[in-house]
mmCIF file of C-alpha atoms in Angstrom:
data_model
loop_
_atom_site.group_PDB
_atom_site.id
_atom_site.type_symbol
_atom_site.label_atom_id
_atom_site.label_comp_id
_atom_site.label_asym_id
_atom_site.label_seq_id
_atom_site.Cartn_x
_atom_site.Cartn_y
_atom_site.Cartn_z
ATOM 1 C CA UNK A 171 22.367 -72.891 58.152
ATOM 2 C CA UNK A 172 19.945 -71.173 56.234
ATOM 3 C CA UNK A 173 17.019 -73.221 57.333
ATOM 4 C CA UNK A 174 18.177 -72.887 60.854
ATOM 5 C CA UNK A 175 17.964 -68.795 60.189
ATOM 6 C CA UNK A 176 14.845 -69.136 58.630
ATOM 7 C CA UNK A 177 13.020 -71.237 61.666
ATOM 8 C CA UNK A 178 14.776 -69.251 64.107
ATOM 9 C CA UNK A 179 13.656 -66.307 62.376
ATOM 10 C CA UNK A 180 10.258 -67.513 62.071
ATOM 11 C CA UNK A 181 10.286 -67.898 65.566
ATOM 12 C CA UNK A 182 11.014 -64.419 66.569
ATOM 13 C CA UNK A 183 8.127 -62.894 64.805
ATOM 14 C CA UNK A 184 5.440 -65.179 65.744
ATOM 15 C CA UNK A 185 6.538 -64.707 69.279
ATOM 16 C CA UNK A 186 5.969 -60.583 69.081
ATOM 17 C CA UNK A 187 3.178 -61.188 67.482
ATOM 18 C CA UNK A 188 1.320 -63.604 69.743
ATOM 19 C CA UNK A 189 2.791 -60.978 72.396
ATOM 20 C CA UNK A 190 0.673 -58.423 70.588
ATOM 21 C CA UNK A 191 -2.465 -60.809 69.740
ATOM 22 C CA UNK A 192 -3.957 -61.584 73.119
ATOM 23 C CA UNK A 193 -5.818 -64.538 71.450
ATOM 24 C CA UNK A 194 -2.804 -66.278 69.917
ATOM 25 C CA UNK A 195 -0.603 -68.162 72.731
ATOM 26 C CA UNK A 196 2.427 -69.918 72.051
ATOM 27 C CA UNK A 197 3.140 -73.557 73.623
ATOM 28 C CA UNK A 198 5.843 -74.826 72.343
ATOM 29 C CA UNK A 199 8.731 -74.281 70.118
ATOM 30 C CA UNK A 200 6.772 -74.436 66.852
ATOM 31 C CA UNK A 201 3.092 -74.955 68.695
ATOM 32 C CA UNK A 202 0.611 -72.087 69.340
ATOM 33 C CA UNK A 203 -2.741 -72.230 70.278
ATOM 34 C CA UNK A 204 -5.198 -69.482 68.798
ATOM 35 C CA UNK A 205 -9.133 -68.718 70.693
ATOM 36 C CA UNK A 206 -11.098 -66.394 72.542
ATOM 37 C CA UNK A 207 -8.728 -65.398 75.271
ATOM 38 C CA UNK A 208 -9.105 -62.109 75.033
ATOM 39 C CA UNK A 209 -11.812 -61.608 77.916
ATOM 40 C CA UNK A 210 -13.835 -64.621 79.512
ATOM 41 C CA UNK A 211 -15.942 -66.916 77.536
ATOM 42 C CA UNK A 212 -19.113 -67.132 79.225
ATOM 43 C CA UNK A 213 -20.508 -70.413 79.196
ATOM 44 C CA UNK A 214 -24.619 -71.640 79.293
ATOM 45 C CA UNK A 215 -26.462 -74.864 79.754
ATOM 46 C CA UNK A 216 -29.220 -75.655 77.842
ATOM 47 C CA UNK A 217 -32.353 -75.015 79.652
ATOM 48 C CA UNK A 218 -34.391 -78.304 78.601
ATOM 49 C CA UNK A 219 -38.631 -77.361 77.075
ATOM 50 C CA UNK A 220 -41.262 -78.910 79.174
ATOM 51 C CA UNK A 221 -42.797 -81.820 76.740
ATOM 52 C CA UNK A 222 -46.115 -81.899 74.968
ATOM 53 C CA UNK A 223 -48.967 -82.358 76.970
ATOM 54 C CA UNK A 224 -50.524 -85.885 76.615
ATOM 55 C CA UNK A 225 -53.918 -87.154 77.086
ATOM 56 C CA UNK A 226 -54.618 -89.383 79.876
ATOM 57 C CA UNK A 227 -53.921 -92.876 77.618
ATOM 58 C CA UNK A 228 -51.971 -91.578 74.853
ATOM 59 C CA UNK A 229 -51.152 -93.933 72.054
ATOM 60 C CA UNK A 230 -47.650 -95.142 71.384
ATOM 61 C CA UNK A 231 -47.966 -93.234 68.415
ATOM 62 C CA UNK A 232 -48.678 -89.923 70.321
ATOM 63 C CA UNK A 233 -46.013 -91.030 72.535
ATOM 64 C CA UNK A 234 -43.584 -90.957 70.143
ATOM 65 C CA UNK A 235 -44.276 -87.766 68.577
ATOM 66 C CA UNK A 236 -44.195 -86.302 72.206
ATOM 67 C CA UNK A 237 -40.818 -87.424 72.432
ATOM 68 C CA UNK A 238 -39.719 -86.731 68.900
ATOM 69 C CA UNK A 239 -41.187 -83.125 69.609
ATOM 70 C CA UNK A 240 -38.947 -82.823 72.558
ATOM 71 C CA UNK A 241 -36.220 -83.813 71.044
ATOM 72 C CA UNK A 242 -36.482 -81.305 68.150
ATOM 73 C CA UNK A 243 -37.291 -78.636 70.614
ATOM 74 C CA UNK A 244 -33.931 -79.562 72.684
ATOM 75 C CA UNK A 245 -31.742 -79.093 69.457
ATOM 76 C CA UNK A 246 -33.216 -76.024 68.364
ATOM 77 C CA UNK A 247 -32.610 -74.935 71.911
ATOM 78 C CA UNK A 248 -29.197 -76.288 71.977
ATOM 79 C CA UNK A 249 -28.763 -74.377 68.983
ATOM 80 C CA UNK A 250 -29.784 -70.567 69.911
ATOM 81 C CA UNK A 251 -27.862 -71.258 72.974
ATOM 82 C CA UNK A 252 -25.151 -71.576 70.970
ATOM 83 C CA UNK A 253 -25.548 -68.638 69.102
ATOM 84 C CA UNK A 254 -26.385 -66.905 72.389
ATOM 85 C CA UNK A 255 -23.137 -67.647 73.768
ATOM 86 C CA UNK A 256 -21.352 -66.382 70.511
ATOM 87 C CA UNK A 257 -23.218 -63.004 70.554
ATOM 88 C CA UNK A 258 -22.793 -62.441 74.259
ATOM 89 C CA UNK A 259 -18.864 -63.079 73.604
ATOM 90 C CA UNK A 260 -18.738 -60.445 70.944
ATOM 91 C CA UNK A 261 -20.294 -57.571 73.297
ATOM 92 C CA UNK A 262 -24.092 -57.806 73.203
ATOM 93 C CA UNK A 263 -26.711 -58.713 75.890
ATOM 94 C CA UNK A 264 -28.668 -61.809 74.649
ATOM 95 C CA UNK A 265 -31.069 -64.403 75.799
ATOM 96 C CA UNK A 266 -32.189 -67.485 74.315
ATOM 97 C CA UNK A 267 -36.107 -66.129 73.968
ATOM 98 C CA UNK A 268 -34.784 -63.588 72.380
ATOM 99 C CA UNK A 269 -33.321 -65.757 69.827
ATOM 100 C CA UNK A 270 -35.941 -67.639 68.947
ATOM 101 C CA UNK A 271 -38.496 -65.212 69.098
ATOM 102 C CA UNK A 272 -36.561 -63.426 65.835
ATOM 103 C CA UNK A 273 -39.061 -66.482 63.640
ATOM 104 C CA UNK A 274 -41.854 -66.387 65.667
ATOM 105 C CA UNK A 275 -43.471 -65.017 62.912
ATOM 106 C CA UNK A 276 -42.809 -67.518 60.587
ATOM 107 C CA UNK A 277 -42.878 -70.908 62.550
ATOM 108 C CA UNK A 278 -43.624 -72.145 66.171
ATOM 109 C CA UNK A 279 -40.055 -71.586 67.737
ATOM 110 C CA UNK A 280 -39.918 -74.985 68.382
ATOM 111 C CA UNK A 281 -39.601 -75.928 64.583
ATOM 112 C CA UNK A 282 -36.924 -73.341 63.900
ATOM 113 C CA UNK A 283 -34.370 -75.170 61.989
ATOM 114 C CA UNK A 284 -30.679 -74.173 62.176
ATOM 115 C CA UNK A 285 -30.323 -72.738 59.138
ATOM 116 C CA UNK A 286 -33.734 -70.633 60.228
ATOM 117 C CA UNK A 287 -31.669 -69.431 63.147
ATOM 118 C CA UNK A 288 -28.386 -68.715 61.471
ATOM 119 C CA UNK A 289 -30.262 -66.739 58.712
ATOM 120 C CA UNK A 290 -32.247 -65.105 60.984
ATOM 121 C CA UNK A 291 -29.584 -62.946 63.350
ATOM 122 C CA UNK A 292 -27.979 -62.269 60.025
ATOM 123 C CA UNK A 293 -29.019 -58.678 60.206
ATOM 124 C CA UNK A 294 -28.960 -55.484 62.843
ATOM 125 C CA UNK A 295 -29.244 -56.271 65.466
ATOM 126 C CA UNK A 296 -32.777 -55.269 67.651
ATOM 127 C CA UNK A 297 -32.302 -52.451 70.226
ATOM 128 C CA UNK A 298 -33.006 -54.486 73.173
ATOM 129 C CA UNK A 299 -29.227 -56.517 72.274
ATOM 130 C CA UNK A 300 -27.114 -53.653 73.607
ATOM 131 C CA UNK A 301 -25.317 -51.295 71.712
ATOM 132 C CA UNK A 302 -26.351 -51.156 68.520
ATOM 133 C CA UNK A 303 -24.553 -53.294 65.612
ATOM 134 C CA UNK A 304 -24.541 -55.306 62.566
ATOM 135 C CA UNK A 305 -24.654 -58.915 62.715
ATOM 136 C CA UNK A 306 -23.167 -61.004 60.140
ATOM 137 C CA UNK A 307 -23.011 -65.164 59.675
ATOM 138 C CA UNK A 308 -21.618 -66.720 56.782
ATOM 139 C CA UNK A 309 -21.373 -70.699 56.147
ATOM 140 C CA UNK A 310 -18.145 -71.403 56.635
ATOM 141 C CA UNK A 311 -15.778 -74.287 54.965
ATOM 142 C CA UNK A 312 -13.897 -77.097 57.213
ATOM 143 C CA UNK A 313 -10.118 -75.467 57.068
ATOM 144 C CA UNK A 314 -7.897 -74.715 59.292
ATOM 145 C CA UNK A 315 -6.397 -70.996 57.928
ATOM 146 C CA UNK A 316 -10.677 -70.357 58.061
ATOM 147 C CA UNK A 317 -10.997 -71.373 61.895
ATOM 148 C CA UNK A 318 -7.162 -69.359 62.426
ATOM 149 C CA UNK A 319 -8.419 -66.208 61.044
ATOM 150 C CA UNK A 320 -11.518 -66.161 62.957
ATOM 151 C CA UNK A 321 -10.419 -67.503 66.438
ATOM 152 C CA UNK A 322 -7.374 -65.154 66.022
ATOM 153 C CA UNK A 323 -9.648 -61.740 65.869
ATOM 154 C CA UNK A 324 -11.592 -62.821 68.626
ATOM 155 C CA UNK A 325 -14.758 -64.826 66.572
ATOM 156 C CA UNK A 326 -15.815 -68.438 68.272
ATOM 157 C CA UNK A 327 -17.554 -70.198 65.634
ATOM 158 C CA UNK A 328 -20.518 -72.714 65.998
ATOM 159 C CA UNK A 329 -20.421 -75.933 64.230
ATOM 160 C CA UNK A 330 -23.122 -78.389 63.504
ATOM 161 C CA UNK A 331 -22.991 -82.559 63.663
ATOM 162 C CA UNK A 332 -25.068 -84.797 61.573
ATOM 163 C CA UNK A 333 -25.476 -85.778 58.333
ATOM 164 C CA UNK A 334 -27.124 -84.492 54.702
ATOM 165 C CA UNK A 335 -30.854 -83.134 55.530
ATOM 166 C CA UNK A 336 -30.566 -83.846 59.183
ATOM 167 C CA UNK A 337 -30.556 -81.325 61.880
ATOM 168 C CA UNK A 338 -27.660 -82.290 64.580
ATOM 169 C CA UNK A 339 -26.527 -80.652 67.845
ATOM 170 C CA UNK A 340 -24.241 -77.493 67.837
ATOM 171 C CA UNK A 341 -21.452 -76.844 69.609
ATOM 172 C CA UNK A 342 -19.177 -73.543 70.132
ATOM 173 C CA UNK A 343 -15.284 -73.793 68.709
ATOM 174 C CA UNK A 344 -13.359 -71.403 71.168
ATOM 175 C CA UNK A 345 -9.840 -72.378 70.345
ATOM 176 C CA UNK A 346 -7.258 -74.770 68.110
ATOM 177 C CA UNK A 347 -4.248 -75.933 68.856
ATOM 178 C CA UNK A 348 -1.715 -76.148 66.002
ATOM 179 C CA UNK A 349 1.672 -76.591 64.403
ATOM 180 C CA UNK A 350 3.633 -74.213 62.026
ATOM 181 C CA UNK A 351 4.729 -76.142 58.468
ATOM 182 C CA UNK A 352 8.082 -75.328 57.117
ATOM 183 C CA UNK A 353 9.122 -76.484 53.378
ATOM 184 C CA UNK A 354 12.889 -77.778 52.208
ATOM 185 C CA UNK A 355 14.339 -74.329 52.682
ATOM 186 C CA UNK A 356 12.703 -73.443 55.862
ATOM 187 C CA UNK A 357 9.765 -71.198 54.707
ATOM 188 C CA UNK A 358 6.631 -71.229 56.371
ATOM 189 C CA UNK A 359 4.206 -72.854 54.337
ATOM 190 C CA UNK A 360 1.205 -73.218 56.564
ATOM 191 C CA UNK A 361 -0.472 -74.410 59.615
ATOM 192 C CA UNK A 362 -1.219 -78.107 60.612
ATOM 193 C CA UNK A 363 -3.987 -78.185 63.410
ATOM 194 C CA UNK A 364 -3.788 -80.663 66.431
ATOM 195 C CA UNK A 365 -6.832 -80.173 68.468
ATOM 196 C CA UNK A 366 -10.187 -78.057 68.627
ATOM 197 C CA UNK A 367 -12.279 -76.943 71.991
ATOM 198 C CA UNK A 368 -15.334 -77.255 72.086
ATOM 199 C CA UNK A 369 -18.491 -75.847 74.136
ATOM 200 C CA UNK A 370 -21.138 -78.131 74.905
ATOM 201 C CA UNK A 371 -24.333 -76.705 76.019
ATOM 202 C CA UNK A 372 -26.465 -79.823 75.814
ATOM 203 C CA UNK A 373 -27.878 -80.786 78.748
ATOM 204 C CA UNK A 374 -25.870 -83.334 81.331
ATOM 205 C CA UNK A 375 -23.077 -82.783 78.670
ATOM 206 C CA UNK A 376 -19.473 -82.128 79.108
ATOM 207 C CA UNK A 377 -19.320 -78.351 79.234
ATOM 208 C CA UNK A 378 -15.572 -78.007 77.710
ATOM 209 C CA UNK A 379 -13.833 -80.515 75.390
ATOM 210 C CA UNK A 380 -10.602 -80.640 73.529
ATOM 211 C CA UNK A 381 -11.007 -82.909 70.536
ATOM 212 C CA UNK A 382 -7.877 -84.091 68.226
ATOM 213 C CA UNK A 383 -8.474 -82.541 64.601
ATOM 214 C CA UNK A 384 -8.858 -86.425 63.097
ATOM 215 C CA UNK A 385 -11.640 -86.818 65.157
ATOM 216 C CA UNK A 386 -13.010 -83.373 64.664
ATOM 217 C CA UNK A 387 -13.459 -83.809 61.081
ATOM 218 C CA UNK A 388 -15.764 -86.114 60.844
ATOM 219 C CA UNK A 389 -17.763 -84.808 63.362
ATOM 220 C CA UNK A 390 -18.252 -81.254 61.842
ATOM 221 C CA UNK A 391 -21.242 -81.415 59.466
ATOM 222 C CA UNK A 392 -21.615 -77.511 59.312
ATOM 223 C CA UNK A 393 -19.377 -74.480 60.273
ATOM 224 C CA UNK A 394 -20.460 -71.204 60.621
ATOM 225 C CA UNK A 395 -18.867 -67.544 61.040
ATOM 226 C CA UNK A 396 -20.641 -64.979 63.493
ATOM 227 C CA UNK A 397 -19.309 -61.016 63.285
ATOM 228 C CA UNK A 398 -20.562 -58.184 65.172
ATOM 229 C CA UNK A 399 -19.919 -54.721 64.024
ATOM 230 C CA UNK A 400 -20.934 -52.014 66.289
ATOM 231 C CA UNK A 401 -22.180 -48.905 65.177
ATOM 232 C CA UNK A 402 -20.223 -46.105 65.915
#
């Protein structure tokens, strides 16, 4: 009986309180799903960069840097689009350009890495955002109360594949599905995520995915934390 209180309990107050978080929705008995439902996520495709020029009978050699060239360009593109789409979520006015033009005095835009990128909004933001704010990014580690508290205040995060020294494609997490974990005497003890959705901005890609937290794991190299703070 007193488990069944305690769940039933349980029950009541997550229920007002999704009620009163617009970005926490319940599902189920014991299954919520927590994103950016506040106000419409507004999604963007990855405009692709025209490739090096070539001489008339390039090498396969020059051939392959072309395309190597492209390639990196794409991901670092893929990558302030990303961060665009975060940014315009949390109430400013940004373009890619705009982005990448924040290291233009340190390194041809197209060899920003994304650390280069994530380090380099990490500051105020310029006038020509929108109102003016703070802009904050943290690294961020692979757990589930992390992506909770962030989703649930109204933060997408941006997560990175590949491996150790590698630069990979970036994608936008804009919601998580999960369970609520009860011990022996029906206490809540935590959360136990089922699914993620993602936002794919690679070009030809599957704009909107929902990925089962197994697979997601493996696939998440890097997470990272974006927060605006407006001035007031």
């Amino acid at each position: 009986m007193k488990t069944l209180f305690s769940i039933l309990t349980f029950v009541l107050i997550t229920t007002f309180a999704s009620a009163q978080n617009p970005n926490i929705k319940r599902i189920g008995q014991t299954t919520f799903s927590v994103g950016a439902y506040d106000h419409p996520f507004r999604f963007e495709r990855v405009t692709p960069p025209l490739p090096p020029a070539l001489s008339i009978n390039p090498t396969d050699a020059e051939k392959d840097a072309a395309l190597q060239a492209t390639i990196n360009a794409t991901i670092t593109a893929d990558w302030a689009t990303c961060i665009m789409m975060v940014l315009n979520y949390n109430g400013l006015n940004v373009q890619v350009d705009q982005i990448l033009n924040l290291n233009s005095n340190r390194a041809a835009a197209s060899h920003n890495s994304p650390q280069d990128l994530m380090f380099a909004i990490n500051r105020t933001s310029p006038h020509d955002w929108g109102a003016d704010s703070r802009i904050y990014t943290s690294t961020a580690t692979l757990d589930p109360d992390v992506i909770f508290d962030e989703l649930s205040a109204g933060r997408p995060l941006i997560l990175g594949t590949g491996a150790a020294n590698m630069e990979g494609r970036a994608f936008v997490l804009t919601a998580m599905t999960y369970t609520i974990k009860f011990d022996a005497n029906g206490q809540q003890t935590g959360i136990t995520p089922q699914t993620v959705t993602i936002r794919d901005p690679w070009p030809q890609a599957i704009a909107s995915r929902v990925v089962n937290w197994a697979d997601f794991v493996p696939l998440t190299a890097s997470l990272y934390t974006v927060k605006v703070e407006f001035k007031k």
